[in-house]
Amino acid sequence: MAYKRNTKHGKNSYRNYDKRSRDKKATKMFSPKSKSASHVTVVLRPNEDPMRAIKRFLKKCKNERIVEQVRERQHYMKPSKKRRIAEKNRKRTIQKLQRDQESR
């Protein structure tokens, strides 16, 4: 006996699901600071050294956290592990600030 597919959302429910997943992927491309896509561009200024333009480009990439996002998305990390790491980092920064205040 063949089972009926779930037709709750109509005949083209699988197509709609694909569209929704594509929309989610598109929103993930946005940087955390701004809500626009991160297209980092650097235009060479008049009489500017090309090495200086490369430095500006790298600085923009750091500010947008492009490399960090790629590294984070290479492997899946469970939300519980993310929370643990965030808590560890919070404790570390608090201890560092306390050491700085004690040394003053």
N, CA, C and O atoms as a GROMACS GRO file, in nm:
protein
  416
    1MET      N    1   0.084  -0.117   0.000
    1MET     CA    2   0.000   0.000   0.000
    1MET      C    3   0.089   0.124   0.000
    1MET      O    4   0.180   0.136   0.082
    2ALA      N    5   0.062   0.213  -0.090
    2ALA     CA    6   0.141   0.336  -0.100
    2ALA      C    7   0.086   0.441  -0.005
    2ALA      O    8  -0.035   0.455   0.011
    3TYR      N    9   0.177   0.513   0.057
    3TYR     CA   10   0.136   0.619   0.147
    3TYR      C   11   0.114   0.747   0.069
    3TYR      O   12   0.180   0.773  -0.031
    4LYS      N   13   0.020   0.826   0.117
    4LYS     CA   14  -0.006   0.956   0.054
    4LYS      C   15   0.098   1.055   0.103
    4LYS      O   16   0.135   1.058   0.220
    5ARG      N   17   0.144   1.136   0.013
    5ARG     CA   18   0.235   1.243   0.055
    5ARG      C   19   0.156   1.349   0.128
    5ARG      O   20   0.035   1.365   0.107
    6ASN      N   21   0.225   1.422   0.213
    6ASN     CA   22   0.160   1.529   0.287
    6ASN      C   23   0.127   1.642   0.190
    6ASN      O   24   0.215   1.712   0.141
    7THR      N   25   0.000   1.658   0.162
    7THR     CA   26  -0.043   1.761   0.067
    7THR      C   27  -0.106   1.878   0.140
    7THR      O   28  -0.194   1.946   0.086
    8LYS      N   29  -0.063   1.900   0.261
    8LYS     CA   30  -0.121   2.008   0.342
    8LYS      C   31  -0.102   2.144   0.276
    8LYS      O   32  -0.192   2.228   0.281
    9HIS      N   33   0.015   2.166   0.215
    9HIS     CA   34   0.044   2.298   0.159
    9HIS      C   35   0.025   2.302   0.008
    9HIS      O   36   0.068   2.398  -0.056
   10GLY      N   37  -0.037   2.203  -0.046
   10GLY     CA   38  -0.066   2.207  -0.189
   10GLY      C   39   0.030   2.124  -0.270
   10GLY      O   40   0.121   2.060  -0.218
   11LYS      N   41   0.008   2.128  -0.398
   11LYS     CA   42   0.081   2.043  -0.491
   11LYS      C   43   0.229   2.078  -0.499
   11LYS      O   44   0.313   1.989  -0.511
   12ASN      N   45   0.263   2.206  -0.492
   12ASN     CA   46   0.400   2.253  -0.512
   12ASN      C   47   0.469   2.286  -0.381
   12ASN      O   48   0.547   2.381  -0.374
   13SER      N   49   0.442   2.209  -0.277
   13SER     CA   50   0.500   2.242  -0.146
   13SER      C   51   0.652   2.230  -0.147
   13SER      O   52   0.720   2.306  -0.078
   14TYR      N   53   0.707   2.133  -0.223
   14TYR     CA   54   0.851   2.116  -0.226
   14TYR      C   55   0.919   2.234  -0.294
   14TYR      O   56   1.027   2.276  -0.253
   15ARG      N   57   0.857   2.286  -0.398
   15ARG     CA   58   0.915   2.403  -0.465
   15ARG      C   59   0.918   2.523  -0.372
   15ARG      O   60   1.016   2.597  -0.368
   16ASN      N   61   0.810   2.542  -0.297
   16ASN     CA   62   0.806   2.654  -0.203
   16ASN      C   63   0.914   2.638  -0.097
   16ASN      O   64   0.974   2.737  -0.055
   17TYR      N   65   0.939   2.516  -0.052
   17TYR     CA   66   1.042   2.493   0.048
   17TYR      C   67   1.179   2.533  -0.006
   17TYR      O   68   1.258   2.595   0.065
   18ASP      N   69   1.207   2.499  -0.131
   18ASP     CA   70   1.335   2.536  -0.191
   18ASP      C   71   1.351   2.686  -0.194
   18ASP      O   72   1.460   2.737  -0.166
   19LYS      N   73   1.246   2.758  -0.228
   19LYS     CA   74   1.254   2.905  -0.233
   19LYS      C   75   1.284   2.961  -0.094
   19LYS      O   76   1.365   3.052  -0.080
   20ARG      N   77   1.217   2.905   0.008
   20ARG     CA   78   1.240   2.954   0.143
   20ARG      C   79   1.384   2.930   0.186
   20ARG      O   80   1.446   3.017   0.248
   21SER      N   81   1.438   2.814   0.155
   21SER     CA   82   1.575   2.784   0.197
   21SER      C   83   1.674   2.874   0.123
   21SER      O   84   1.775   2.914   0.180
   22ARG      N   85   1.645   2.907  -0.004
   22ARG     CA   86   1.733   2.998  -0.077
   22ARG      C   87   1.730   3.136  -0.014
   22ARG      O   88   1.834   3.202  -0.005
   23ASP      N   89   1.612   3.181   0.030
   23ASP     CA   90   1.602   3.313   0.094
   23ASP      C   91   1.683   3.316   0.223
   23ASP      O   92   1.748   3.416   0.253
   24LYS      N   93   1.678   3.208   0.300
   24LYS     CA   94   1.755   3.203   0.424
   24LYS      C   95   1.904   3.210   0.396
   24LYS      O   96   1.978   3.279   0.466
   25LYS      N   97   1.948   3.139   0.291
   25LYS     CA   98   2.089   3.142   0.257
   25LYS      C   99   2.131   3.282   0.216
   25LYS      O  100   2.242   3.326   0.249
   26ALA      N  101   2.044   3.352   0.145
   26ALA     CA  102   2.078   3.487   0.100
   26ALA      C  103   2.092   3.581   0.220
   26ALA      O  104   2.179   3.668   0.220
   27THR      N  105   2.007   3.565   0.322
   27THR     CA  106   2.017   3.653   0.437
   27THR      C  107   2.140   3.624   0.521
   27THR      O  108   2.189   3.712   0.591
   28LYS      N  109   2.192   3.499   0.515
   28LYS     CA  110   2.312   3.466   0.591
   28LYS      C  111   2.436   3.531   0.533
   28LYS      O  112   2.538   3.542   0.602
   29MET      N  113   2.430   3.574   0.408
   29MET     CA  114   2.546   3.636   0.347
   29MET      C  115   2.574   3.775   0.403
   29MET      O  116   2.683   3.829   0.384
   30PHE      N  117   2.477   3.834   0.470
   30PHE     CA  118   2.494   3.969   0.520
   30PHE      C  119   2.589   3.971   0.638
   30PHE      O  120   2.595   3.876   0.716
   31SER      N  121   2.662   4.079   0.651
   31SER     CA  122   2.759   4.091   0.759
   31SER      C  123   2.687   4.121   0.890
   31SER      O  124   2.574   4.170   0.887
   32PRO      N  125   2.749   4.094   1.006
   32PRO     CA  126   2.682   4.118   1.134
   32PRO      C  127   2.662   4.264   1.166
   32PRO      O  128   2.567   4.299   1.236
   33LYS      N  129   2.750   4.352   1.116
   33LYS     CA  130   2.737   4.494   1.149
   33LYS      C  131   2.626   4.560   1.069
   33LYS      O  132   2.540   4.628   1.124
   34SER      N  133   2.629   4.538   0.939
   34SER     CA  134   2.531   4.603   0.853
   34SER      C  135   2.436   4.501   0.794
   34SER      O  136   2.467   4.381   0.793
   35LYS      N  137   2.323   4.546   0.746
   35LYS     CA  138   2.223   4.457   0.689
   35LYS      C  139   2.237   4.448   0.538
   35LYS      O  140   2.146   4.398   0.471
   36SER      N  141   2.347   4.495   0.482
   36SER     CA  142   2.367   4.485   0.338
   36SER      C  143   2.473   4.380   0.309
   36SER      O  144   2.552   4.345   0.397
   37ALA      N  145   2.475   4.331   0.188
   37ALA     CA  146   2.574   4.229   0.151
   37ALA      C  147   2.714   4.288   0.160
   37ALA      O  148   2.734   4.407   0.134
   38SER      N  149   2.809   4.206   0.196
   38SER     CA  150   2.945   4.256   0.215
   38SER      C  151   3.023   4.243   0.085
   38SER      O  152   3.084   4.140   0.058
   39HIS      N  153   3.022   4.346   0.006
   39HIS     CA  154   3.103   4.353  -0.114
   39HIS      C  155   3.211   4.457  -0.088
   39HIS      O  156   3.189   4.577  -0.105
   40VAL      N  157   3.326   4.411  -0.047
   40VAL     CA  158   3.434   4.502  -0.010
   40VAL      C  159   3.507   4.544  -0.137
   40VAL      O  160   3.561   4.461  -0.210
   41THR      N  161   3.507   4.674  -0.161
   41THR     CA  162   3.577   4.727  -0.278
   41THR      C  163   3.667   4.842  -0.234
   41THR      O  164   3.635   4.916  -0.141
   42VAL      N  165   3.778   4.854  -0.302
   42VAL     CA  166   3.871   4.963  -0.277
   42VAL      C  167   3.908   5.024  -0.412
   42VAL      O  168   3.951   4.954  -0.503
   43VAL      N  169   3.889   5.155  -0.422
   43VAL     CA  170   3.924   5.225  -0.545
   43VAL      C  171   4.056   5.296  -0.522
   43VAL      O  172   4.075   5.364  -0.421
   44LEU      N  173   4.147   5.281  -0.615
   44LEU     CA  174   4.278   5.343  -0.603
   44LEU      C  175   4.264   5.495  -0.615
   44LEU      O  176   4.209   5.545  -0.712
   45ARG      N  177   4.315   5.566  -0.516
   45ARG     CA  178   4.308   5.713  -0.516
   45ARG      C  179   4.418   5.769  -0.605
   45ARG      O  180   4.516   5.700  -0.635
   46PRO      N  181   4.403   5.894  -0.649
   46PRO     CA  182   4.510   5.953  -0.733
   46PRO      C  183   4.642   5.959  -0.656
   46PRO      O  184   4.646   5.997  -0.540
   47ASN      N  185   4.749   5.922  -0.723
   47ASN     CA  186   4.884   5.922  -0.667
   47ASN      C  187   4.898   5.835  -0.542
   47ASN      O  188   4.978   5.864  -0.454
   48GLU      N  189   4.819   5.728  -0.533
   48GLU     CA  190   4.826   5.640  -0.416
   48GLU      C  191   4.909   5.516  -0.448
   48GLU      O  192   4.900   5.461  -0.558
   49ASP      N  193   4.988   5.475  -0.353
   49ASP     CA  194   5.069   5.354  -0.367
   49ASP      C  195   4.975   5.233  -0.366
   49ASP      O  196   4.886   5.225  -0.281
   50PRO      N  197   4.993   5.138  -0.458
   50PRO     CA  198   4.906   5.020  -0.461
   50PRO      C  199   4.912   4.938  -0.332
   50PRO      O  200   4.812   4.878  -0.292
   51MET      N  201   5.028   4.936  -0.266
   51MET     CA  202   5.039   4.864  -0.139
   51MET      C  203   4.950   4.926  -0.032
   51MET      O  204   4.897   4.856   0.054
   52ARG      N  205   4.934   5.057  -0.038
   52ARG     CA  206   4.847   5.127   0.058
   52ARG      C  207   4.701   5.087   0.035
   52ARG      O  208   4.624   5.069   0.130
   53ALA      N  209   4.663   5.073  -0.093
   53ALA     CA  210   4.526   5.031  -0.126
   53ALA      C  211   4.501   4.888  -0.077
   53ALA      O  212   4.392   4.857  -0.030
   54ILE      N  213   4.603   4.803  -0.089
   54ILE     CA  214   4.589   4.666  -0.040
   54ILE      C  215   4.570   4.666   0.111
   54ILE      O  216   4.490   4.588   0.164
   55LYS      N  217   4.643   4.753   0.180
   55LYS     CA  218   4.627   4.765   0.326
   55LYS      C  219   4.486   4.808   0.362
   55LYS      O  220   4.426   4.755   0.456
   56ARG      N  221   4.432   4.905   0.287
   56ARG     CA  222   4.295   4.951   0.313
   56ARG      C  223   4.195   4.838   0.290
   56ARG      O  224   4.099   4.823   0.365
   57PHE      N  225   4.219   4.759   0.184
   57PHE     CA  226   4.130   4.647   0.154
   57PHE      C  227   4.131   4.545   0.267
   57PHE      O  228   4.026   4.498   0.310
   58LEU      N  229   4.251   4.510   0.316
   58LEU     CA  230   4.261   4.414   0.425
   58LEU      C  231   4.194   4.465   0.552
   58LEU      O  232   4.133   4.388   0.625
   59LYS      N  233   4.207   4.594   0.577
   59LYS     CA  234   4.144   4.652   0.695
   59LYS      C  235   3.992   4.646   0.685
   59LYS      O  236   3.923   4.617   0.783
   60LYS      N  237   3.940   4.672   0.564
   60LYS     CA  238   3.795   4.663   0.544
   60LYS      C  239   3.747   4.520   0.564
   60LYS      O  240   3.641   4.496   0.622
   61CYS      N  241   3.826   4.424   0.515
   61CYS     CA  242   3.790   4.282   0.532
   61CYS      C  243   3.788   4.244   0.680
   61CYS      O  244   3.701   4.169   0.724
   62LYS      N  245   3.884   4.296   0.757
   62LYS     CA  246   3.886   4.268   0.901
   62LYS      C  247   3.764   4.328   0.969
   62LYS      O  248   3.703   4.264   1.055
   63ASN      N  249   3.729   4.452   0.932
   63ASN     CA  250   3.615   4.517   0.994
   63ASN      C  251   3.484   4.444   0.962
   63ASN      O  252   3.395   4.439   1.046
   64GLU      N  253   3.474   4.389   0.843
   64GLU     CA  254   3.354   4.315   0.804
   64GLU      C  255   3.352   4.173   0.858
   64GLU      O  256   3.250   4.105   0.850
   65ARG      N  257   3.466   4.126   0.913
   65ARG     CA  258   3.481   3.992   0.969
   65ARG      C  259   3.453   3.883   0.866
   65ARG      O  260   3.386   3.784   0.896
   66ILE      N  261   3.502   3.901   0.745
   66ILE     CA  262   3.477   3.806   0.638
   66ILE      C  263   3.549   3.675   0.662
   66ILE      O  264   3.490   3.568   0.651
   67VAL      N  265   3.677   3.681   0.696
   67VAL     CA  266   3.757   3.560   0.717
   67VAL      C  267   3.705   3.482   0.837
   67VAL      O  268   3.698   3.359   0.832
   68GLU      N  269   3.667   3.552   0.944
   68GLU     CA  270   3.616   3.486   1.064
   68GLU      C  271   3.487   3.412   1.033
   68GLU      O  272   3.466   3.300   1.082
   69GLN      N  273   3.400   3.474   0.952
   69GLN     CA  274   3.273   3.409   0.917
   69GLN      C  275   3.298   3.282   0.837
   69GLN      O  276   3.231   3.181   0.858
   70VAL      N  277   3.393   3.286   0.746
   70VAL     CA  278   3.424   3.167   0.665
   70VAL      C  279   3.474   3.056   0.756
   70VAL      O  280   3.434   2.941   0.741
   71ARG      N  281   3.562   3.089   0.849
   71ARG     CA  282   3.616   2.987   0.940
   71ARG      C  283   3.506   2.929   1.028
   71ARG      O  284   3.505   2.809   1.055
   72GLU      N  285   3.414   3.014   1.075
   72GLU     CA  286   3.305   2.966   1.160
   72GLU      C  287   3.215   2.870   1.083
   72GLU      O  288   3.164   2.774   1.141
   73ARG      N  289   3.194   2.896   0.957
   73ARG     CA  290   3.099   2.816   0.878
   73ARG      C  291   3.162   2.692   0.815
   73ARG      O  292   3.093   2.614   0.750
   74GLN      N  293   3.293   2.672   0.834
   74GLN     CA  294   3.356   2.552   0.778
   74GLN      C  295   3.302   2.426   0.844
   74GLN      O  296   3.284   2.325   0.776
   75HIS      N  297   3.277   2.431   0.974
   75HIS     CA  298   3.229   2.314   1.047
   75HIS      C  299   3.109   2.357   1.130
   75HIS      O  300   3.102   2.470   1.179
   76TYR      N  301   3.015   2.266   1.144
   76TYR     CA  302   2.897   2.294   1.226
   76TYR      C  303   2.934   2.288   1.373
   76TYR      O  304   3.006   2.200   1.417
   77MET      N  305   2.883   2.385   1.449
   77MET     CA  306   2.906   2.386   1.592
   77MET      C  307   2.770   2.390   1.662
   77MET      O  308   2.685   2.474   1.632
   78LYS      N  309   2.753   2.299   1.755
   78LYS     CA  310   2.627   2.293   1.827
   78LYS      C  311   2.606   2.422   1.906
   78LYS      O  312   2.702   2.483   1.954
   79PRO      N  313   2.479   2.465   1.921
   79PRO     CA  314   2.452   2.586   1.998
   79PRO      C  315   2.503   2.580   2.141
   79PRO      O  316   2.546   2.681   2.196
   80SER      N  317   2.499   2.462   2.202
   80SER     CA  318   2.547   2.450   2.340
   80SER      C  319   2.697   2.474   2.346
   80SER      O  320   2.746   2.535   2.441
   81LYS      N  321   2.770   2.428   2.245
   81LYS     CA  322   2.915   2.451   2.242
   81LYS      C  323   2.945   2.598   2.219
   81LYS      O  324   3.039   2.652   2.277
   82LYS      N  325   2.865   2.664   2.134
   82LYS     CA  326   2.881   2.809   2.112
   82LYS      C  327   2.864   2.885   2.243
   82LYS      O  328   2.940   2.976   2.274
   83ARG      N  329   2.760   2.846   2.319
   83ARG     CA  330   2.735   2.913   2.447
   83ARG      C  331   2.852   2.892   2.543
   83ARG      O  332   2.894   2.986   2.612
   84ARG      N  333   2.903   2.769   2.549
   84ARG     CA  334   3.016   2.739   2.638
   84ARG      C  335   3.138   2.823   2.603
   84ARG      O  336   3.204   2.877   2.691
   85ILE      N  337   3.166   2.833   2.474
   85ILE     CA  338   3.283   2.912   2.430
   85ILE      C  339   3.262   3.059   2.461
   85ILE      O  340   3.355   3.128   2.503
   86ALA      N  341   3.140   3.108   2.440
   86ALA     CA  342   3.111   3.249   2.470
   86ALA      C  343   3.128   3.276   2.619
   86ALA      O  344   3.182   3.380   2.657
   87GLU      N  345   3.081   3.185   2.703
   87GLU     CA  346   3.095   3.201   2.848
   87GLU      C  347   3.242   3.201   2.888
   87GLU      O  348   3.284   3.279   2.973
   88LYS      N  349   3.319   3.113   2.827
   88LYS     CA  350   3.463   3.106   2.855
   88LYS      C  351   3.531   3.237   2.818
   88LYS      O  352   3.614   3.288   2.894
   89ASN      N  353   3.496   3.292   2.702
   89ASN     CA  354   3.554   3.419   2.658
   89ASN      C  355   3.514   3.533   2.750
   89ASN      O  356   3.595   3.620   2.781
   90ARG      N  357   3.387   3.532   2.795
   90ARG     CA  358   3.342   3.636   2.888
   90ARG      C  359   3.422   3.632   3.017
   90ARG      O  360   3.467   3.735   3.066
   91LYS      N  361   3.440   3.512   3.072
   91LYS     CA  362   3.518   3.499   3.196
   91LYS      C  363   3.661   3.547   3.177
   91LYS      O  364   3.718   3.612   3.265
   92ARG      N  365   3.718   3.513   3.062
   92ARG     CA  366   3.856   3.553   3.034
   92ARG      C  367   3.868   3.706   3.029
   92ARG      O  368   3.962   3.762   3.084
   93THR      N  369   3.775   3.771   2.962
   93THR     CA  370   3.783   3.917   2.953
   93THR      C  371   3.761   3.983   3.089
   93THR      O  372   3.824   4.084   3.120
   94ILE      N  373   3.671   3.927   3.169
   94ILE     CA  374   3.647   3.982   3.303
   94ILE      C  375   3.774   3.969   3.388
   94ILE      O  376   3.812   4.063   3.458
   95GLN      N  377   3.839   3.853   3.382
   95GLN     CA  378   3.962   3.834   3.459
   95GLN      C  379   4.072   3.930   3.411
   95GLN      O  380   4.147   3.984   3.492
   96LYS      N  381   4.079   3.950   3.282
   96LYS     CA  382   4.180   4.041   3.227
   96LYS      C  383   4.155   4.184   3.276
   96LYS      O  384   4.249   4.253   3.315
   97LEU      N  385   4.030   4.227   3.274
   97LEU     CA  386   3.997   4.362   3.321
   97LEU      C  387   4.027   4.376   3.470
   97LEU      O  388   4.075   4.480   3.514
   98GLN      N  389   3.998   4.272   3.548
   98GLN     CA  390   4.026   4.277   3.692
   98GLN      C  391   4.176   4.287   3.718
   98GLN      O  392   4.219   4.360   3.807
   99ARG      N  393   4.258   4.213   3.640
   99ARG     CA  394   4.403   4.221   3.655
   99ARG      C  395   4.453   4.361   3.622
   99ARG      O  396   4.541   4.414   3.690
  100ASP      N  397   4.396   4.421   3.516
  100ASP     CA  398   4.437   4.557   3.479
  100ASP      C  399   4.402   4.658   3.587
  100ASP      O  400   4.480   4.749   3.614
  101GLN      N  401   4.284   4.642   3.649
  101GLN     CA  402   4.244   4.735   3.755
  101GLN      C  403   4.329   4.716   3.881
  101GLN      O  404   4.360   4.814   3.949
  102GLU      N  405   4.366   4.595   3.911
  102GLU     CA  406   4.450   4.570   4.029
  102GLU      C  407   4.591   4.624   4.010
  102GLU      O  408   4.654   4.671   4.105
  103SER      N  409   4.642   4.619   3.888
  103SER     CA  410   4.778   4.665   3.864
  103SER      C  411   4.787   4.819   3.866
  103SER      O  412   4.896   4.873   3.886
  104ARG      N  413   4.679   4.887   3.848
  104ARG     CA  414   4.680   5.034   3.850
  104ARG      C  415   4.684   5.088   3.987
  104ARG      O  416   4.686   5.210   4.005
   0.00000   0.00000   0.00000
